[in-house]
Amino acid sequence: MLDLNRDDVLVLAEDAAIHAIPDLEKYWAFNTQTGDQYTLNETAHFILSHFGEATSIGKVLDHFMAEFDVPQKAGEKDVLEILAEYLNEGILIRR
């Protein structure tokens, strides 16, 4: 896994977009340059939606922990895994 910490700042890549139809519980991320699309769950969409502007991982972790009833360690591990995946896919970039 990538080395990520609370102070790292991430943002959606210029050629990335996220879309949601909450009533149908459908969530996606798209790479508009490659045409790749990713089906998201509600949790991944919640996390990615916080990176429309450059945002620290710590700030998103705080929002996540306030929204979801999960143990701190497990929540942080899950969020960091999701962020690493979408950094590798080019949906998110470091600032």
Coordinates of C-alpha atoms in Angstrom, one line a residue:
M1 CA 0.0 0.0 0.0
L2 CA 1.1 3.6 -0.6
D3 CA 2.6 5.5 2.2
L4 CA -0.2 7.9 3.2
N5 CA -0.7 10.1 6.2
R6 CA -3.2 12.5 7.7
D7 CA -1.3 15.6 6.4
D8 CA -1.2 14.4 2.7
V9 CA -3.4 16.6 0.5
L10 CA -5.3 14.9 -2.4
V11 CA -7.7 16.1 -5.0
L12 CA -9.7 14.5 -7.8
A13 CA -7.6 14.3 -11.0
E14 CA -8.6 16.8 -13.7
D15 CA -9.7 13.9 -15.9
A16 CA -11.7 12.2 -13.2
A17 CA -15.4 12.6 -12.3
I18 CA -17.7 11.0 -9.8
H19 CA -21.4 10.6 -10.2
A20 CA -24.2 9.3 -8.0
I21 CA -27.9 8.3 -8.2
P22 CA -28.5 8.0 -4.4
D23 CA -32.2 7.0 -4.8
L24 CA -31.0 3.9 -6.8
E25 CA -27.9 3.4 -4.6
K26 CA -25.7 3.7 -7.7
Y27 CA -22.2 5.4 -7.6
W28 CA -19.4 5.7 -10.1
A29 CA -16.0 7.2 -10.7
F30 CA -14.9 7.9 -14.3
N31 CA -11.5 8.5 -15.9
T32 CA -12.6 10.7 -18.8
Q33 CA -9.2 10.4 -20.6
T34 CA -9.1 6.6 -20.6
G35 CA -12.8 5.9 -20.5
D36 CA -12.3 3.6 -17.5
Q37 CA -15.2 3.5 -15.1
Y38 CA -15.4 2.2 -11.6
T39 CA -18.5 1.1 -9.7
L40 CA -18.4 2.5 -6.2
N41 CA -20.2 1.7 -3.0
E42 CA -21.7 4.4 -0.9
T43 CA -18.7 4.6 1.4
A44 CA -16.2 5.0 -1.5
H45 CA -18.4 7.7 -3.0
F46 CA -18.6 9.5 0.3
I47 CA -14.8 9.5 0.6
L48 CA -14.1 10.6 -3.0
S49 CA -16.8 13.3 -2.9
H50 CA -14.7 15.1 -0.3
F51 CA -11.8 15.6 -2.8
G52 CA -13.5 18.0 -5.2
E53 CA -11.1 20.5 -3.9
A54 CA -7.6 19.8 -2.5
T55 CA -8.3 18.3 1.0
S56 CA -6.1 16.7 3.6
I57 CA -6.6 13.0 4.3
G58 CA -7.0 13.9 8.0
K59 CA -10.0 16.1 7.3
V60 CA -11.7 13.4 5.3
L61 CA -10.9 10.8 8.0
D62 CA -12.5 13.1 10.5
H63 CA -15.7 13.4 8.3
F64 CA -15.7 9.7 7.8
M65 CA -15.5 8.8 11.5
A66 CA -18.3 11.3 12.3
E67 CA -20.5 9.8 9.6
F68 CA -20.0 6.1 10.0
D69 CA -20.2 4.1 13.2
V70 CA -17.0 2.1 12.9
P71 CA -14.0 1.6 15.3
Q72 CA -11.3 4.3 14.7
K73 CA -8.5 1.9 13.6
A74 CA -10.8 -0.1 11.2
G75 CA -12.2 3.1 9.7
E76 CA -8.8 4.6 9.1
K77 CA -7.5 1.4 7.6
D78 CA -10.5 1.2 5.2
V79 CA -10.3 4.9 4.2
L80 CA -6.5 4.6 3.5
E81 CA -7.0 1.5 1.4
I82 CA -9.7 3.2 -0.7
L83 CA -7.5 6.3 -1.2
A84 CA -4.5 4.1 -2.2
E85 CA -6.6 2.3 -4.7
Y86 CA -7.9 5.4 -6.4
L87 CA -4.4 7.1 -6.3
N88 CA -3.1 4.0 -8.2
E89 CA -6.0 4.3 -10.7
G90 CA -5.4 8.0 -11.3
I91 CA -8.8 9.1 -9.9
L92 CA -7.0 11.0 -7.1
I93 CA -3.7 12.9 -7.2
R94 CA -1.4 14.3 -4.6
R95 CA -1.0 18.0 -4.2

